[in-house]
mmCIF file of C-alpha atoms in Angstrom:
data_model
loop_
_atom_site.group_PDB
_atom_site.id
_atom_site.type_symbol
_atom_site.label_atom_id
_atom_site.label_comp_id
_atom_site.label_asym_id
_atom_site.label_seq_id
_atom_site.Cartn_x
_atom_site.Cartn_y
_atom_site.Cartn_z
ATOM 1 C CA UNK A 2 -59.230 -21.329 45.678
ATOM 2 C CA UNK A 3 -58.289 -24.168 43.300
ATOM 3 C CA UNK A 4 -56.427 -24.584 40.041
ATOM 4 C CA UNK A 5 -55.377 -27.302 37.617
ATOM 5 C CA UNK A 6 -51.758 -28.459 37.833
ATOM 6 C CA UNK A 7 -50.482 -31.311 35.649
ATOM 7 C CA UNK A 8 -54.078 -32.376 34.904
ATOM 8 C CA UNK A 9 -55.127 -32.569 38.561
ATOM 9 C CA UNK A 10 -56.952 -30.150 40.824
ATOM 10 C CA UNK A 11 -54.877 -28.519 43.577
ATOM 11 C CA UNK A 12 -55.988 -26.108 46.295
ATOM 12 C CA UNK A 13 -54.407 -22.755 47.055
ATOM 13 C CA UNK A 14 -54.098 -23.716 50.728
ATOM 14 C CA UNK A 15 -52.073 -26.861 49.991
ATOM 15 C CA UNK A 16 -49.878 -25.149 47.390
ATOM 16 C CA UNK A 17 -49.212 -22.256 49.770
ATOM 17 C CA UNK A 18 -48.195 -24.749 52.481
ATOM 18 C CA UNK A 19 -45.659 -26.320 50.100
ATOM 19 C CA UNK A 20 -44.263 -22.877 49.293
ATOM 20 C CA UNK A 21 -44.078 -21.754 52.918
ATOM 21 C CA UNK A 22 -42.284 -24.973 53.924
ATOM 22 C CA UNK A 23 -39.776 -24.532 51.050
ATOM 23 C CA UNK A 24 -40.962 -27.658 49.246
ATOM 24 C CA UNK A 25 -41.510 -25.633 46.058
ATOM 25 C CA UNK A 26 -40.966 -22.104 44.801
ATOM 26 C CA UNK A 27 -43.687 -19.491 44.516
ATOM 27 C CA UNK A 28 -45.379 -19.595 41.091
ATOM 28 C CA UNK A 29 -42.813 -21.879 39.501
ATOM 29 C CA UNK A 30 -45.721 -24.153 38.552
ATOM 30 C CA UNK A 31 -47.973 -23.759 35.519
ATOM 31 C CA UNK A 32 -51.317 -23.245 37.280
ATOM 32 C CA UNK A 33 -54.377 -23.175 35.014
ATOM 33 C CA UNK A 34 -57.989 -22.143 35.556
ATOM 34 C CA UNK A 35 -60.314 -25.186 35.785
ATOM 35 C CA UNK A 36 -62.919 -23.306 33.726
ATOM 36 C CA UNK A 37 -61.052 -21.440 30.977
ATOM 37 C CA UNK A 38 -57.571 -23.044 31.170
ATOM 38 C CA UNK A 39 -55.854 -19.659 31.254
ATOM 39 C CA UNK A 40 -52.695 -19.125 33.317
ATOM 40 C CA UNK A 41 -53.133 -18.348 37.018
ATOM 41 C CA UNK A 42 -50.849 -17.291 39.839
ATOM 42 C CA UNK A 43 -50.876 -18.256 43.503
ATOM 43 C CA UNK A 44 -51.287 -15.291 45.855
ATOM 44 C CA UNK A 45 -50.203 -15.705 49.484
ATOM 45 C CA UNK A 46 -51.337 -13.033 51.931
ATOM 46 C CA UNK A 47 -50.850 -12.610 55.669
ATOM 47 C CA UNK A 48 -54.337 -11.125 56.002
ATOM 48 C CA UNK A 49 -56.441 -13.610 54.028
ATOM 49 C CA UNK A 50 -56.519 -17.200 52.841
ATOM 50 C CA UNK A 51 -54.274 -18.113 49.864
ATOM 51 C CA UNK A 52 -56.002 -17.899 46.491
ATOM 52 C CA UNK A 53 -55.414 -18.102 42.746
ATOM 53 C CA UNK A 54 -55.797 -15.145 40.394
ATOM 54 C CA UNK A 55 -55.895 -14.957 36.600
ATOM 55 C CA UNK A 56 -52.678 -13.470 35.281
ATOM 56 C CA UNK A 57 -54.478 -11.383 32.665
ATOM 57 C CA UNK A 58 -56.238 -9.511 35.499
ATOM 58 C CA UNK A 59 -53.075 -8.650 37.391
ATOM 59 C CA UNK A 60 -52.121 -5.786 35.104
ATOM 60 C CA UNK A 61 -55.081 -3.717 36.266
ATOM 61 C CA UNK A 62 -55.447 -5.070 39.808
ATOM 62 C CA UNK A 63 -51.953 -5.563 41.170
ATOM 63 C CA UNK A 64 -50.150 -2.922 43.147
ATOM 64 C CA UNK A 65 -46.510 -2.096 42.574
ATOM 65 C CA UNK A 66 -45.383 -4.403 45.396
ATOM 66 C CA UNK A 67 -47.240 -7.376 43.924
ATOM 67 C CA UNK A 68 -46.010 -6.570 40.409
ATOM 68 C CA UNK A 69 -42.464 -6.257 41.743
ATOM 69 C CA UNK A 70 -42.576 -9.559 43.629
ATOM 70 C CA UNK A 71 -44.155 -11.514 40.793
ATOM 71 C CA UNK A 72 -41.697 -10.069 38.246
ATOM 72 C CA UNK A 73 -38.738 -11.011 40.453
ATOM 73 C CA UNK A 74 -39.932 -14.567 40.903
ATOM 74 C CA UNK A 75 -40.610 -15.085 37.197
ATOM 75 C CA UNK A 76 -37.230 -13.609 36.274
ATOM 76 C CA UNK A 77 -35.484 -15.823 38.833
ATOM 77 C CA UNK A 78 -37.299 -18.872 37.493
ATOM 78 C CA UNK A 79 -36.307 -18.066 33.893
ATOM 79 C CA UNK A 80 -32.660 -17.444 34.794
ATOM 80 C CA UNK A 81 -32.518 -20.665 36.825
ATOM 81 C CA UNK A 82 -33.947 -22.647 33.924
ATOM 82 C CA UNK A 83 -31.306 -21.053 31.672
ATOM 83 C CA UNK A 84 -28.512 -22.358 33.901
ATOM 84 C CA UNK A 85 -27.891 -19.450 36.282
ATOM 85 C CA UNK A 86 -27.716 -20.007 40.031
ATOM 86 C CA UNK A 87 -30.185 -17.163 40.492
ATOM 87 C CA UNK A 88 -31.234 -15.966 43.949
ATOM 88 C CA UNK A 89 -33.599 -13.216 45.106
ATOM 89 C CA UNK A 90 -33.202 -10.462 47.713
ATOM 90 C CA UNK A 91 -29.502 -11.024 48.323
ATOM 91 C CA UNK A 92 -27.803 -8.434 50.613
ATOM 92 C CA UNK A 93 -24.639 -6.893 49.174
ATOM 93 C CA UNK A 94 -22.119 -4.204 50.130
ATOM 94 C CA UNK A 95 -22.382 -5.021 53.849
ATOM 95 C CA UNK A 96 -26.156 -4.933 53.675
ATOM 96 C CA UNK A 97 -26.368 -1.478 52.063
ATOM 97 C CA UNK A 98 -28.227 -2.894 49.077
ATOM 98 C CA UNK A 99 -30.301 -5.985 48.300
ATOM 99 C CA UNK A 100 -30.153 -7.394 44.788
ATOM 100 C CA UNK A 101 -33.632 -8.172 43.462
ATOM 101 C CA UNK A 102 -32.235 -11.095 41.460
ATOM 102 C CA UNK A 103 -28.562 -12.060 41.753
ATOM 103 C CA UNK A 104 -27.933 -14.167 38.641
ATOM 104 C CA UNK A 105 -24.250 -14.814 39.379
ATOM 105 C CA UNK A 106 -21.487 -13.388 41.610
ATOM 106 C CA UNK A 107 -20.900 -10.699 38.954
ATOM 107 C CA UNK A 108 -24.388 -10.066 37.573
ATOM 108 C CA UNK A 109 -27.578 -8.698 39.172
ATOM 109 C CA UNK A 110 -30.999 -7.658 37.902
ATOM 110 C CA UNK A 111 -32.916 -4.798 39.491
ATOM 111 C CA UNK A 112 -36.672 -4.779 38.835
ATOM 112 C CA UNK A 113 -37.961 -1.223 39.259
ATOM 113 C CA UNK A 114 -41.728 -0.807 39.509
ATOM 114 C CA UNK A 115 -41.971 2.095 41.988
ATOM 115 C CA UNK A 116 -40.799 5.699 41.449
ATOM 116 C CA UNK A 117 -37.044 6.201 41.731
ATOM 117 C CA UNK A 118 -35.079 9.443 41.997
ATOM 118 C CA UNK A 119 -31.843 10.027 40.120
ATOM 119 C CA UNK A 120 -30.038 10.400 43.454
ATOM 120 C CA UNK A 121 -31.263 7.034 44.740
ATOM 121 C CA UNK A 122 -30.472 5.333 41.434
ATOM 122 C CA UNK A 123 -26.928 6.753 41.426
ATOM 123 C CA UNK A 124 -26.443 5.597 45.020
ATOM 124 C CA UNK A 125 -27.557 2.033 44.278
ATOM 125 C CA UNK A 126 -25.647 1.870 41.007
ATOM 126 C CA UNK A 127 -22.469 3.059 42.742
ATOM 127 C CA UNK A 128 -22.842 0.338 45.390
ATOM 128 C CA UNK A 129 -23.013 -2.312 42.684
ATOM 129 C CA UNK A 130 -19.872 -0.896 41.076
ATOM 130 C CA UNK A 131 -18.207 -0.859 44.495
ATOM 131 C CA UNK A 132 -18.659 -4.637 44.882
ATOM 132 C CA UNK A 133 -17.804 -5.392 41.242
ATOM 133 C CA UNK A 134 -21.277 -6.460 40.083
ATOM 134 C CA UNK A 135 -22.891 -5.453 36.792
ATOM 135 C CA UNK A 136 -26.431 -4.227 37.475
ATOM 136 C CA UNK A 137 -29.057 -4.641 34.751
ATOM 137 C CA UNK A 138 -32.199 -2.568 35.333
ATOM 138 C CA UNK A 139 -35.543 -3.781 34.020
ATOM 139 C CA UNK A 140 -38.661 -1.703 34.644
ATOM 140 C CA UNK A 141 -42.335 -2.330 35.425
ATOM 141 C CA UNK A 142 -45.395 -0.737 33.857
ATOM 142 C CA UNK A 143 -44.995 2.644 35.616
ATOM 143 C CA UNK A 144 -41.809 3.277 33.640
ATOM 144 C CA UNK A 145 -42.727 1.696 30.278
ATOM 145 C CA UNK A 146 -41.245 3.605 27.352
ATOM 146 C CA UNK A 147 -43.887 5.130 25.070
ATOM 147 C CA UNK A 148 -43.713 7.616 22.219
ATOM 148 C CA UNK A 149 -42.239 10.508 24.217
ATOM 149 C CA UNK A 150 -39.284 10.469 26.601
ATOM 150 C CA UNK A 151 -39.707 11.338 30.274
ATOM 151 C CA UNK A 152 -36.822 12.643 32.365
ATOM 152 C CA UNK A 153 -37.475 9.910 34.949
ATOM 153 C CA UNK A 154 -36.816 7.217 32.309
ATOM 154 C CA UNK A 155 -33.335 8.409 31.351
ATOM 155 C CA UNK A 156 -31.642 6.662 34.295
ATOM 156 C CA UNK A 157 -32.729 3.275 32.906
ATOM 157 C CA UNK A 158 -31.386 3.905 29.403
ATOM 158 C CA UNK A 159 -28.300 1.899 28.401
ATOM 159 C CA UNK A 160 -26.083 1.598 25.320
ATOM 160 C CA UNK A 161 -23.992 -1.098 23.687
ATOM 161 C CA UNK A 162 -22.806 -1.925 20.170
ATOM 162 C CA UNK A 163 -25.292 -4.750 19.651
ATOM 163 C CA UNK A 164 -28.449 -2.792 20.516
ATOM 164 C CA UNK A 165 -27.259 0.855 20.544
ATOM 165 C CA UNK A 166 -29.445 2.826 22.987
ATOM 166 C CA UNK A 167 -31.738 0.310 24.697
ATOM 167 C CA UNK A 168 -34.317 -0.062 27.458
ATOM 168 C CA UNK A 169 -35.660 -3.163 29.262
ATOM 169 C CA UNK A 170 -39.237 -3.770 30.431
ATOM 170 C CA UNK A 171 -40.859 -6.726 32.212
ATOM 171 C CA UNK A 172 -44.506 -7.737 31.820
ATOM 172 C CA UNK A 173 -45.546 -10.521 34.235
ATOM 173 C CA UNK A 174 -49.080 -10.508 32.833
ATOM 174 C CA UNK A 175 -47.743 -11.799 29.514
ATOM 175 C CA UNK A 176 -44.877 -13.910 30.914
ATOM 176 C CA UNK A 177 -42.511 -11.751 28.848
ATOM 177 C CA UNK A 178 -39.835 -9.110 28.967
ATOM 178 C CA UNK A 179 -39.151 -6.590 26.228
ATOM 179 C CA UNK A 180 -36.053 -5.051 24.731
ATOM 180 C CA UNK A 181 -36.584 -1.647 23.149
ATOM 181 C CA UNK A 182 -33.481 -0.878 21.129
ATOM 182 C CA UNK A 183 -32.011 1.453 18.498
ATOM 183 C CA UNK A 184 -33.692 4.268 20.433
ATOM 184 C CA UNK A 185 -33.319 7.758 18.986
ATOM 185 C CA UNK A 186 -35.013 11.044 19.763
ATOM 186 C CA UNK A 187 -36.177 13.451 17.084
ATOM 187 C CA UNK A 188 -33.975 16.533 16.523
ATOM 188 C CA UNK A 189 -36.225 18.985 18.388
ATOM 189 C CA UNK A 190 -39.284 17.223 19.811
ATOM 190 C CA UNK A 191 -39.540 14.734 22.706
ATOM 191 C CA UNK A 192 -40.748 12.016 20.335
ATOM 192 C CA UNK A 193 -38.865 8.707 20.304
ATOM 193 C CA UNK A 194 -38.331 6.106 17.607
ATOM 194 C CA UNK A 195 -37.297 2.568 18.510
ATOM 195 C CA UNK A 196 -37.569 -1.120 17.668
ATOM 196 C CA UNK A 197 -38.993 -3.813 19.939
ATOM 197 C CA UNK A 198 -38.096 -7.452 20.570
ATOM 198 C CA UNK A 199 -40.066 -9.575 23.073
ATOM 199 C CA UNK A 200 -38.770 -12.640 24.914
ATOM 200 C CA UNK A 201 -40.606 -15.262 26.952
ATOM 201 C CA UNK A 202 -39.724 -15.506 30.639
ATOM 202 C CA UNK A 203 -38.232 -18.980 30.338
ATOM 203 C CA UNK A 204 -34.893 -20.580 29.514
ATOM 204 C CA UNK A 205 -35.302 -20.195 25.742
ATOM 205 C CA UNK A 206 -36.292 -16.562 26.129
ATOM 206 C CA UNK A 207 -33.209 -15.822 28.222
ATOM 207 C CA UNK A 208 -30.950 -17.562 25.678
ATOM 208 C CA UNK A 209 -32.509 -15.681 22.734
ATOM 209 C CA UNK A 210 -32.164 -12.392 24.603
ATOM 210 C CA UNK A 211 -28.506 -13.046 25.447
ATOM 211 C CA UNK A 212 -27.635 -13.759 21.802
ATOM 212 C CA UNK A 213 -29.976 -11.265 20.130
ATOM 213 C CA UNK A 214 -28.347 -9.546 17.124
ATOM 214 C CA UNK A 215 -30.872 -7.292 15.358
ATOM 215 C CA UNK A 216 -30.922 -5.487 12.067
ATOM 216 C CA UNK A 217 -31.320 -1.753 12.626
ATOM 217 C CA UNK A 218 -34.044 0.280 10.974
ATOM 218 C CA UNK A 219 -33.179 3.620 9.397
ATOM 219 C CA UNK A 220 -35.472 6.354 10.698
ATOM 220 C CA UNK A 221 -36.586 9.354 8.657
ATOM 221 C CA UNK A 222 -37.620 12.758 9.945
ATOM 222 C CA UNK A 223 -39.371 15.673 8.242
ATOM 223 C CA UNK A 224 -37.267 18.819 8.901
ATOM 224 C CA UNK A 225 -40.214 21.094 8.105
ATOM 225 C CA UNK A 226 -42.295 19.542 10.875
ATOM 226 C CA UNK A 227 -39.386 19.927 13.303
ATOM 227 C CA UNK A 228 -39.046 23.592 12.317
ATOM 228 C CA UNK A 229 -42.795 24.146 12.762
ATOM 229 C CA UNK A 230 -42.686 22.522 16.194
ATOM 230 C CA UNK A 231 -39.865 24.841 17.280
ATOM 231 C CA UNK A 232 -41.713 27.871 15.897
ATOM 232 C CA UNK A 233 -44.707 26.933 18.060
ATOM 233 C CA UNK A 234 -42.449 26.565 21.113
ATOM 234 C CA UNK A 235 -41.043 30.051 20.525
ATOM 235 C CA UNK A 236 -44.541 31.545 20.170
ATOM 236 C CA UNK A 237 -45.743 29.787 23.323
ATOM 237 C CA UNK A 238 -42.601 30.918 25.184
ATOM 238 C CA UNK A 239 -41.866 27.441 26.492
ATOM 239 C CA UNK A 240 -38.537 26.722 28.149
ATOM 240 C CA UNK A 241 -37.157 25.305 24.903
ATOM 241 C CA UNK A 242 -38.638 28.156 22.869
ATOM 242 C CA UNK A 243 -37.143 30.860 25.095
ATOM 243 C CA UNK A 244 -33.700 29.222 25.053
ATOM 244 C CA UNK A 245 -33.633 28.927 21.251
ATOM 245 C CA UNK A 246 -35.027 32.453 20.759
ATOM 246 C CA UNK A 247 -32.283 33.849 23.011
ATOM 247 C CA UNK A 248 -29.541 32.075 21.066
ATOM 248 C CA UNK A 249 -30.985 33.197 17.723
ATOM 249 C CA UNK A 250 -31.125 36.795 18.964
ATOM 250 C CA UNK A 251 -27.539 36.696 20.248
ATOM 251 C CA UNK A 252 -26.293 35.433 16.886
ATOM 252 C CA UNK A 253 -28.474 37.816 14.830
ATOM 253 C CA UNK A 254 -30.251 34.882 13.194
ATOM 254 C CA UNK A 255 -33.858 33.944 12.520
ATOM 255 C CA UNK A 256 -35.445 30.500 12.594
ATOM 256 C CA UNK A 257 -36.126 30.780 8.861
ATOM 257 C CA UNK A 258 -32.448 31.462 8.116
ATOM 258 C CA UNK A 259 -31.256 28.164 9.629
ATOM 259 C CA UNK A 260 -30.395 25.319 7.229
ATOM 260 C CA UNK A 261 -32.215 21.979 7.311
ATOM 261 C CA UNK A 262 -29.215 20.103 8.718
ATOM 262 C CA UNK A 263 -29.924 20.663 12.456
ATOM 263 C CA UNK A 264 -33.577 19.722 11.884
ATOM 264 C CA UNK A 265 -32.514 16.379 10.428
ATOM 265 C CA UNK A 266 -29.962 15.307 13.029
ATOM 266 C CA UNK A 267 -31.186 12.538 15.338
ATOM 267 C CA UNK A 268 -29.981 12.515 18.950
ATOM 268 C CA UNK A 269 -29.669 10.138 21.866
ATOM 269 C CA UNK A 270 -32.576 10.284 24.329
ATOM 270 C CA UNK A 271 -32.166 13.215 26.701
ATOM 271 C CA UNK A 272 -29.404 14.929 24.725
ATOM 272 C CA UNK A 273 -29.642 18.645 24.021
ATOM 273 C CA UNK A 274 -31.800 19.409 20.967
ATOM 274 C CA UNK A 275 -29.979 19.471 17.631
ATOM 275 C CA UNK A 276 -30.758 23.129 16.905
ATOM 276 C CA UNK A 277 -29.124 24.203 20.177
ATOM 277 C CA UNK A 278 -26.131 22.011 19.333
ATOM 278 C CA UNK A 279 -25.887 23.736 15.960
ATOM 279 C CA UNK A 280 -26.160 27.244 17.414
ATOM 280 C CA UNK A 281 -23.640 26.456 20.166
#
């Protein structure tokens, strides 16, 4: 129920009072544990007394609502420090949508921690376009990009010349957000290859992110392993295997007769596999 702030002990009750009376923002301060000096956050609940919690425990303990709220507040704080007039939970499009963090009249950040359907995403994205605001989507731990692509992650994928295919993640437990860029999917498998850059959730991190110009790695793929994977899919009669087998049969071809080229061609995440592209 207490933490160190600027070398003095403060109580959660007093800090919560200052927040609730708009004398300070929630978790803008650098609270530290009196025992171990690690970073803490102030938690305000309607059902219990205010208290402090170690940030490194939030990852396992916090629910999606708490993760979402804390991520929004940290992102707002970082954008404000970087010179943006950032605001949270701003209604737009006649109240049809609320921007998680409105950085400027033309720029909004959506922090997505809960599940989201393609239909709901398209609806919200269209509303942003309707009011002339660019929406940047940054995801919580549920949607973190790993080594294989999930269909539910494709809606958050973006592309530009500076980063090619990219994906944004926020991690409030580490006071950071991540850019995963130069994302490519192997010719046949669901496996992804990408590079990662991490930025602190502060003014310098925002500035570095905004001006980030990376060097791109060149990825290499073994065509024999891709061919073996597809052979297994055909034997197991998976959806992919059945589709490829049908196309091979229609064209009087065998898997062994195909050249290496389609097994070496990288693709954007979610695109049709390179062998199907070749056969089509």
